Coordinates of C-alpha atoms and ligand atoms in Angstrom, one line a residue:
M5 CA -26.3 15.6 24.5
E6 CA -22.6 15.3 24.0
D7 CA -21.2 11.9 25.2
I8 CA -18.7 12.1 27.7
A9 CA -16.2 9.1 28.1
E10 CA -15.7 8.9 32.1
L11 CA -12.6 7.0 33.4
K12 CA -12.1 6.0 37.2
L13 CA -8.3 4.7 38.3
D14 CA -7.3 5.2 42.2
G15 CA -10.1 6.3 43.6
K16 CA -10.6 9.5 40.8
S17 CA -12.7 10.0 37.9
W18 CA -11.5 11.9 34.6
K19 CA -13.8 12.9 31.6
F20 CA -12.9 12.6 28.4
P21 CA -14.6 14.1 24.9
V22 CA -16.1 11.3 22.3
V23 CA -15.7 12.4 18.9
E24 CA -17.9 11.1 16.5
G25 CA -16.6 10.3 12.4
T26 CA -19.1 11.6 9.5
E27 CA -20.2 7.5 9.5
K28 CA -20.8 7.9 13.5
E29 CA -16.9 6.1 13.9
R30 CA -16.5 6.7 17.5
A31 CA -13.5 7.5 19.4
I32 CA -12.7 8.2 22.7
D33 CA -9.8 11.6 22.4
I34 CA -7.4 10.6 24.8
S35 CA -4.8 13.2 24.3
A36 CA -5.3 15.0 28.0
L37 CA -4.8 11.8 29.1
R38 CA -1.6 11.4 30.7
N39 CA -1.1 14.7 31.7
D40 CA -4.4 14.9 33.7
T41 CA -3.7 11.0 35.3
G42 CA 0.0 10.3 34.6
Y43 CA -1.1 7.1 32.6
I44 CA -0.7 6.4 29.0
T45 CA -2.9 3.7 27.0
L46 CA -1.0 0.9 25.1
D47 CA -1.9 -0.7 22.6
D48 CA 0.7 -3.4 20.1
G49 CA 0.0 -3.1 17.0
Y50 CA -2.3 0.2 17.1
G51 CA -5.6 -2.0 17.1
N52 CA -7.6 0.4 19.0
T53 CA -5.8 3.4 18.1
G54 CA -6.5 6.2 16.1
S55 CA -3.9 8.1 15.1
C56 CA -5.1 10.8 13.0
Q57 CA -8.1 12.1 12.0
S58 CA -8.5 12.1 8.3
Q59 CA -11.1 13.2 4.9
I60 CA -9.3 10.5 2.0
T61 CA -10.9 7.2 2.9
F62 CA -13.8 5.6 4.6
I63 CA -13.3 1.5 5.4
D64 CA -16.2 -0.6 7.3
G65 CA -14.3 -3.4 7.9
E66 CA -17.3 -5.5 9.8
R67 CA -19.2 -4.8 6.5
G68 CA -16.8 -4.8 3.9
I69 CA -16.9 -1.2 2.4
L70 CA -14.9 1.0 1.0
R71 CA -15.0 4.5 0.1
Y72 CA -12.6 6.9 -1.3
R73 CA -13.2 10.9 -0.6
G74 CA -17.2 9.5 -0.2
I75 CA -17.5 7.1 -3.1
P76 CA -18.0 3.9 -3.0
I77 CA -15.1 1.3 -4.5
E78 CA -17.4 -0.9 -6.2
E79 CA -18.5 2.6 -8.8
L80 CA -15.1 3.6 -9.0
A81 CA -13.8 0.5 -10.3
E82 CA -16.3 0.2 -13.0
K83 CA -16.4 3.4 -14.2
S84 CA -13.1 5.6 -13.2
T85 CA -9.6 5.2 -14.4
F86 CA -6.4 5.0 -11.8
I87 CA -5.9 8.8 -12.9
E88 CA -8.8 9.8 -12.3
V89 CA -8.9 8.5 -9.0
A90 CA -5.6 9.7 -8.1
H91 CA -7.0 12.7 -8.5
L92 CA -10.2 12.3 -6.2
I93 CA -7.9 11.3 -3.9
I94 CA -4.7 13.8 -3.7
M95 CA -6.7 16.8 -5.0
G96 CA -10.2 16.2 -2.4
R97 CA -12.9 16.3 -5.7
L98 CA -13.2 13.9 -9.0
P99 CA -11.6 16.3 -11.7
S100 CA -13.9 18.4 -14.5
S101 CA -12.8 17.8 -18.3
A102 CA -9.8 20.4 -17.6
E103 CA -9.2 19.8 -14.5
L104 CA -8.0 16.3 -15.6
R105 CA -6.3 17.4 -18.7
R106 CA -3.9 19.4 -16.9
F107 CA -3.5 16.7 -14.0
S108 CA -2.3 14.3 -17.0
D109 CA -0.5 16.8 -18.9
L110 CA 1.4 17.4 -15.9
L111 CA 2.5 14.1 -15.3
T112 CA 3.5 13.5 -19.1
D113 CA 5.9 17.0 -18.4
N114 CA 7.7 15.0 -15.6
E115 CA 7.8 11.3 -16.2
L116 CA 11.7 11.8 -17.0
L117 CA 13.5 11.0 -14.5
N118 CA 17.1 13.7 -15.2
E119 CA 19.5 11.8 -17.3
S120 CA 22.4 11.4 -14.3
M121 CA 19.6 9.0 -12.8
K122 CA 20.1 6.3 -15.2
H123 CA 23.9 5.8 -13.8
H124 CA 22.4 5.2 -9.7
F125 CA 20.5 2.3 -11.3
E126 CA 23.9 0.5 -12.6
G127 CA 25.2 0.7 -8.6
F128 CA 22.5 -2.2 -7.9
P129 CA 23.3 -5.6 -8.2
T130 CA 20.9 -7.1 -11.1
F131 CA 19.8 -9.5 -8.0
A132 CA 18.7 -6.6 -6.0
H133 CA 15.3 -6.7 -5.3
P134 CA 13.3 -3.9 -7.2
M135 CA 11.3 -2.7 -3.9
A136 CA 15.1 -2.1 -2.7
I137 CA 15.7 0.0 -5.7
L138 CA 12.4 1.8 -6.4
S139 CA 12.9 3.5 -2.2
S140 CA 16.6 4.1 -3.1
M141 CA 15.3 6.1 -5.9
I142 CA 12.3 7.6 -4.9
N143 CA 14.6 9.0 -2.1
A144 CA 17.8 9.6 -4.3
S145 CA 15.5 11.3 -6.7
S146 CA 14.4 14.3 -4.0
C147 CA 18.2 15.4 -4.9
F148 CA 16.9 17.2 -8.1
Y149 CA 14.6 18.9 -6.4
P150 CA 16.2 21.3 -4.1
E151 CA 13.1 23.4 -4.1
L152 CA 11.2 20.0 -2.2
L153 CA 13.0 21.3 0.7
S154 CA 12.5 25.2 1.1
E155 CA 9.2 26.7 -0.9
N156 CA 5.5 24.4 0.6
S157 CA 2.9 26.5 -1.9
K158 CA 0.2 25.2 -3.2
E159 CA 1.3 24.6 -6.8
H160 CA 4.3 23.5 -5.6
F161 CA 3.2 21.2 -3.9
E162 CA 0.9 19.9 -7.0
L163 CA 3.9 19.8 -9.0
Q164 CA 6.2 17.4 -6.4
A165 CA 2.7 15.6 -6.7
A166 CA 3.2 15.0 -10.3
R167 CA 6.1 14.2 -10.2
L168 CA 6.4 11.5 -7.7
L169 CA 3.1 9.9 -9.3
S170 CA 5.0 9.9 -12.6
Q171 CA 8.2 9.1 -12.0
V172 CA 7.7 6.4 -9.4
R173 CA 6.0 4.2 -12.5
T174 CA 9.7 4.9 -14.6
I175 CA 11.9 3.9 -11.8
A176 CA 10.1 0.8 -11.7
A177 CA 10.5 -0.2 -15.2
F178 CA 14.3 0.9 -15.3
A179 CA 14.5 -1.0 -12.3
Y180 CA 12.8 -4.3 -14.6
R181 CA 15.2 -3.2 -16.9
W182 CA 18.4 -2.9 -15.3
S183 CA 17.4 -6.3 -13.7
R184 CA 17.3 -8.1 -16.7
G185 CA 20.0 -6.8 -18.6
L186 CA 18.0 -5.3 -21.1
P187 CA 18.5 -1.5 -22.3
I188 CA 16.1 1.4 -21.1
I189 CA 13.2 2.2 -22.8
Y190 CA 12.2 6.0 -22.0
P191 CA 8.5 6.7 -21.6
K192 CA 5.7 7.6 -25.4
P193 CA 4.0 10.5 -24.1
D194 CA 1.1 9.4 -26.2
L195 CA 0.5 6.9 -24.4
K196 CA -1.6 6.3 -20.9
Y197 CA 0.0 6.3 -17.4
T198 CA -0.9 2.5 -17.4
A199 CA 0.0 1.5 -21.2
N200 CA 3.0 3.4 -20.7
L201 CA 4.5 1.1 -18.2
L202 CA 3.8 -1.2 -19.9
H203 CA 5.6 0.0 -22.9
M204 CA 8.6 1.0 -20.7
M205 CA 8.8 -2.6 -19.3
F206 CA 8.3 -4.7 -22.3
S207 CA 8.7 -2.9 -25.6
L208 CA 12.6 -3.1 -27.0
P209 CA 14.3 -0.9 -28.7
Y210 CA 13.4 -2.1 -32.3
Q211 CA 9.8 -3.1 -31.6
D212 CA 7.1 -2.1 -29.3
Y213 CA 5.4 -4.1 -27.1
D214 CA 2.4 -5.5 -28.1
L215 CA 0.3 -3.5 -26.0
K216 CA -2.9 -5.6 -25.4
P217 CA -5.9 -2.9 -24.0
E218 CA -7.5 -5.5 -22.1
A219 CA -4.0 -6.3 -19.9
A220 CA -3.8 -2.0 -20.0
K221 CA -6.9 -1.9 -18.2
A222 CA -7.1 -4.6 -15.9
L223 CA -3.6 -3.4 -14.5
D224 CA -5.1 0.2 -14.1
L225 CA -7.9 -1.7 -12.2
I226 CA -5.0 -2.6 -10.0
F227 CA -3.4 0.2 -9.2
L228 CA -7.0 2.3 -8.6
L229 CA -7.9 -0.5 -6.4
H230 CA -5.3 0.0 -4.3
A231 CA -4.7 3.7 -4.3
D232 CA -5.7 4.2 -0.8
H233 CA -6.4 2.1 2.4
E234 CA -6.9 5.0 5.6
Q235 CA -3.9 4.2 8.1
N236 CA -2.1 0.4 6.7
C237 CA 1.3 0.0 7.8
S238 CA 2.6 2.0 4.4
T239 CA 0.3 5.3 4.9
A240 CA 0.7 5.2 8.7
T241 CA 4.5 5.5 8.4
V242 CA 4.4 8.3 5.8
R243 CA 2.3 10.2 7.8
M244 CA 5.0 9.6 11.0
V245 CA 7.8 10.4 8.6
A246 CA 5.8 13.6 7.3
S247 CA 5.3 14.6 10.3
S248 CA 8.9 15.5 11.4
R249 CA 8.5 17.6 8.7
A250 CA 10.9 15.0 6.1
N251 CA 9.8 16.0 2.3
L252 CA 7.0 14.4 -0.1
F253 CA 9.7 11.9 -1.8
A254 CA 11.3 10.9 1.8
S255 CA 8.3 10.2 3.4
A256 CA 6.8 8.4 0.5
A257 CA 9.9 6.0 0.0
A258 CA 9.8 5.2 3.5
G259 CA 6.6 3.8 2.4
V260 CA 8.1 1.7 0.0
C261 CA 9.8 0.0 2.9
A262 CA 7.0 -0.7 4.9
L263 CA 4.9 -2.0 2.3
W264 CA 7.9 -4.4 1.0
G265 CA 7.1 -6.7 4.2
P266 CA 5.2 -10.2 3.6
L267 CA 2.9 -9.3 6.2
H268 CA 1.6 -6.3 4.3
G269 CA 2.0 -5.6 0.1
G270 CA 4.5 -8.4 0.0
A271 CA 1.6 -10.8 0.6
N272 CA 1.2 -10.8 -3.4
Q273 CA 4.5 -11.9 -4.4
A274 CA 4.4 -14.3 -1.5
V275 CA 0.6 -15.1 -2.6
L276 CA 1.8 -16.0 -6.0
E277 CA 5.2 -18.3 -4.7
M278 CA 2.6 -20.3 -2.6
L279 CA 0.8 -21.0 -5.5
E280 CA 3.3 -22.0 -6.9
E281 CA 4.9 -24.0 -4.2
I282 CA 1.9 -26.0 -3.6
H283 CA 1.5 -26.4 -7.8
R284 CA 4.7 -28.2 -8.0
E285 CA 4.1 -30.2 -4.6
G286 CA 1.2 -31.6 -6.5
D287 CA -1.8 -30.9 -4.0
D288 CA -4.8 -29.3 -4.5
G289 CA -4.4 -26.8 -1.6
S290 CA -5.3 -29.5 1.4
R291 CA -2.1 -30.0 2.5
F292 CA -1.2 -26.1 2.9
I293 CA -4.6 -25.1 4.9
K294 CA -3.8 -28.0 7.2
A295 CA -0.2 -26.5 7.8
A296 CA -1.2 -22.9 7.6
K297 CA -3.8 -23.7 10.8
D298 CA -0.6 -24.8 12.6
K299 CA 1.1 -22.4 14.6
G300 CA 4.1 -24.5 14.6
S301 CA 4.5 -25.5 10.9
G302 CA 5.5 -21.4 10.3
K303 CA 3.1 -20.7 7.5
R304 CA 0.0 -18.8 7.0
L305 CA -2.5 -18.2 3.7
M306 CA -1.3 -15.5 2.4
G307 CA -3.4 -13.4 0.8
F308 CA -6.2 -14.5 3.6
G309 CA -6.9 -12.0 6.7
H310 CA -6.8 -8.2 7.3
R311 CA -6.5 -6.0 9.8
V312 CA -9.8 -4.0 9.4
Y313 CA -11.6 -6.1 7.1
K314 CA -14.1 -9.2 9.3
N315 CA -15.8 -10.1 6.0
Y316 CA -15.1 -10.3 2.6
D317 CA -12.5 -7.2 1.7
P318 CA -14.7 -5.6 -1.4
R319 CA -11.5 -5.2 -3.5
A320 CA -11.1 -9.2 -3.9
R321 CA -14.5 -9.3 -4.6
I322 CA -13.4 -6.7 -7.9
I323 CA -10.1 -8.3 -8.7
K324 CA -11.7 -12.1 -8.7
Q325 CA -14.4 -11.3 -11.3
A326 CA -11.6 -9.5 -13.4
C327 CA -9.5 -12.0 -12.8
D328 CA -11.6 -14.6 -14.4
D329 CA -12.8 -12.0 -17.1
L330 CA -8.6 -11.2 -18.4
L331 CA -7.7 -15.0 -18.3
S332 CA -10.9 -15.3 -20.4
K333 CA -10.3 -12.7 -22.9
L334 CA -6.4 -13.3 -23.2
N335 CA -7.3 -17.2 -23.3
I336 CA -5.3 -18.4 -20.9
S337 CA -5.5 -21.2 -18.4
D338 CA -3.8 -20.8 -15.2
P339 CA -3.8 -23.9 -12.8
L340 CA -2.7 -21.4 -10.1
L341 CA -5.8 -19.5 -10.9
D342 CA -7.9 -23.2 -10.2
I343 CA -5.6 -24.0 -7.2
A344 CA -6.8 -20.1 -5.4
K345 CA -10.6 -21.0 -5.9
H346 CA -10.2 -24.3 -4.4
L347 CA -7.9 -23.0 -1.1
E348 CA -10.2 -20.3 -0.9
E349 CA -13.3 -22.3 -1.2
A350 CA -12.1 -24.7 1.9
A351 CA -11.0 -22.2 3.7
L352 CA -14.1 -20.3 3.3
S353 CA -16.2 -23.5 4.9
D354 CA -13.5 -24.4 7.4
S355 CA -14.2 -23.7 11.1
Y356 CA -10.9 -22.2 11.7
F357 CA -11.1 -19.6 9.4
I358 CA -14.6 -19.1 9.8
E359 CA -13.6 -18.2 13.8
R360 CA -11.3 -16.1 12.8
K361 CA -13.4 -14.0 10.3
L362 CA -10.3 -14.6 7.8
Y363 CA -11.3 -14.1 4.0
P364 CA -9.5 -13.4 1.2
N365 CA -7.7 -10.0 0.6
V366 CA -6.7 -7.6 -2.0
D367 CA -3.7 -9.8 -2.9
F368 CA -5.2 -13.3 -3.4
Y369 CA -6.2 -13.1 -7.1
S370 CA -4.0 -9.9 -8.0
G371 CA -1.0 -11.7 -8.6
I372 CA -2.8 -14.1 -11.3
I373 CA -3.8 -11.1 -13.2
M374 CA 0.1 -9.7 -13.5
R375 CA 1.3 -13.5 -14.3
A376 CA -0.8 -13.1 -17.4
I377 CA 0.2 -9.8 -18.7
G378 CA 3.9 -11.0 -17.7
I379 CA 4.3 -9.0 -14.7
P380 CA 7.0 -11.1 -13.1
V381 CA 6.6 -11.6 -9.6
E382 CA 9.1 -9.6 -7.9
M383 CA 7.3 -6.9 -9.3
F384 CA 4.5 -7.7 -8.0
T385 CA 4.6 -5.3 -4.5
V386 CA 6.3 -2.2 -6.6
I387 CA 3.1 -2.3 -8.6
F388 CA 1.0 -2.1 -5.0
A389 CA 3.8 0.7 -4.7
I390 CA 2.8 2.8 -7.7
G391 CA -1.1 1.8 -7.1
R392 CA -0.9 3.9 -3.2
M393 CA 1.1 6.3 -4.3
P394 CA -2.4 8.8 -4.3
G395 CA -2.7 7.9 -1.1
W396 CA 0.8 8.1 0.1
I397 CA 0.5 11.5 -1.4
A398 CA -2.9 12.6 0.3
N399 CA -1.9 11.6 3.5
Y400 CA 1.0 13.2 3.5
R401 CA -0.9 16.7 2.2
E402 CA -3.5 16.5 5.4
V403 CA -0.1 16.1 7.6
M404 CA 1.0 19.1 5.8
E405 CA -1.7 20.9 5.8
S406 CA -3.0 20.3 9.1
S407 CA -2.9 23.1 11.7
S408 CA -3.1 20.8 14.2
S409 CA -0.9 18.0 13.4
R410 CA 2.7 17.2 16.1
I411 CA 5.5 15.3 15.6
S412 CA 4.2 11.2 16.0
R413 CA 6.1 10.3 18.9
P414 CA 4.5 7.2 20.9
R415 CA 5.4 6.6 24.3
Q416 CA 6.5 3.1 25.8
V417 CA 5.8 0.6 28.7
Y418 CA 9.4 -0.1 29.9
M419 CA 9.6 -3.5 30.9
G420 CA 13.5 -3.5 31.0
P421 CA 16.1 -3.8 33.7
T422 CA 15.7 -1.5 36.6
L423 CA 18.8 0.8 37.7
S424 CA 21.8 -1.2 37.4
H425 CA 25.0 0.0 37.1
Y426 CA 28.4 0.4 34.7
R427 CA 31.1 -2.5 35.6
P428 CA 34.6 -2.0 34.3
I429 CA 35.2 -5.5 31.8
K430 CA 37.6 -7.0 33.5
E431 CA 34.7 -7.9 36.9
R432 CA 32.3 -9.2 34.3
K433 CA 31.8 -12.7 33.5
Ligands
CMC504 N1 -3.5 -18.1 7.5 C1 -3.7 -18.5 9.1 N2 -4.0 -17.9 10.1 C2 -4.1 -16.6 10.3 C3 -4.0 -15.7 8.8 C4 -3.8 -16.5 7.4 N3 -3.1 -15.4 6.5 N4 -3.8 -14.5 9.4 C5 -4.2 -14.6 10.7 N5 -4.4 -15.3 11.1 C6 -4.7 -16.3 12.6 C7 -3.4 -15.7 13.4 O1 -2.7 -16.5 13.7 C8 -4.5 -15.5 14.5 O2 -4.9 -16.8 15.3 P1 -5.0 -16.6 17.0 O3 -6.1 -16.1 17.2 O4 -5.9 -18.6 17.0 O5 -3.7 -16.6 17.2 C9 -5.8 -14.9 14.5 O6 -5.9 -15.5 12.4 C10 -6.0 -13.0 14.2 O7 -4.4 -12.9 13.4 P2 -3.4 -11.2 13.8 O8 -2.1 -12.5 13.2 O9 -3.5 -11.6 15.2 O10 -4.0 -10.7 12.6 P3 -3.7 -9.2 12.2 O11 -4.8 -8.3 12.0 O12 -2.6 -8.9 13.6 O13 -2.7 -9.5 11.1 C11 -2.7 -9.8 8.9 C12 -3.8 -9.6 9.2 C13 -3.0 -9.7 7.8 C14 -1.4 -9.1 8.5 C15 -2.9 -11.5 8.8 O14 -4.1 -11.8 8.8 C16 -1.7 -11.8 7.9 O15 -0.8 -12.0 8.1 N6 -2.4 -12.5 6.6 C17 -1.6 -13.0 6.0 C18 -0.8 -11.9 4.6 C19 -2.0 -11.2 3.9 O16 -1.9 -12.2 3.3 N7 -0.8 -9.6 4.4 C20 -1.6 -8.8 2.9 C21 -3.0 -8.4 3.9 S1 -4.1 -6.8 2.9 C22 -3.0 -5.9 1.8 C23 -2.4 -4.6 2.8 O17 -3.4 -4.0 3.0 O18 -1.3 -4.7 3.3

């Protein structure tokens, strides 16, 4: 029998349908609530609000489960690559060999920016944060594809998606080179996606970067683990912008801005800065943990806690192992890794963190991997943005292809002054 939620208010009763997802998650469909009752719901931070129905990613935060299109993240991390996973997320299925070749070729064919874009980089100060450059330049790229604003066919979408996924990497590398006063290095068509980013970031005009396969593999894994994460702040932003029928590049640029904040993607930079601070001050982490528990200190244990995971973030487990593997293969000993492990151990046995179900999240160990590869800390969130691009593109597509999608327009409960009248300036105190 179909479940119905009953609401009793003002002596009357209303019925609302219950929607059940394929993984048995249940939601009360309140789309008729305001029309029927005059009430709206209030849910600060949307912790209890399903904003859409989606077929892309499943998370069970209580059990620490993450699946892209039904496939567990652990299997993908072990067996797949970022580009194959990007195809899975955007196109909805794992590609055949021919499909993967076609997709990779499309990315390679579209990896160059319009040459005049190079001059745009020169307008930024060298100390500009690369997330600001990334967001601006993604939006600026749309100017070179006027058809973005008009055409909406499936083939056209694939081309735009490939352009965005490929060029976000080129923009990221160029932003880094500009910030260091280094000459631009163009992509090499024979290199794979992640290796090509490292080449563009670190080669010199007269000398190719010494590409270590272990480093490229670890970075590819970071991209893969970040590829989608259902309705997080930046993805919800992309969907919100897309709902107004803004183009794909504009929607993704907005996603970059949302990701930048330290409570979201900016946390990977914040984690490393926190570890550096602890190291500098000769603390083993105990003092910082104490401060993180004190609301008045303004500190949080960065890389800990998650809105959805109330158990170990499955991505953190994979990244922690990858971090150990990479450092041992590259023969690097990093005191920050020791501090991170000590912090984790101390937090996981501390009642403050246990009671609040705060576990390491994806950002806790990823910075140590990036540092080992030589990626500077201000680029960490940019790396997250490159990784998240398939998720943003797939969510954009869902919005555009859904026949029921409406413009996103939440309501509010007004708490400001009641009616008051305009007073001429001379009469004001
Ligand atoms: N350190 C110390 N206390 C914390 C932390 C933390 N990292 N995270 C949450 N708390 C406390 C918080 O103060 C609150 O305590 P109380 O109930 O006594 O008021 C309780 O735990 C619940 O926290 P919340 O802020 O209501 O939880 P939220 O779901 O709104 O926030 C979060 C989730 C990820 C923003 C938060 O845990 C946080 O700020 N973590 C640190 C930043 C971070 O690592 N962000 C990356 C998230 S994963 C990557 C991504 O997808 O963006």
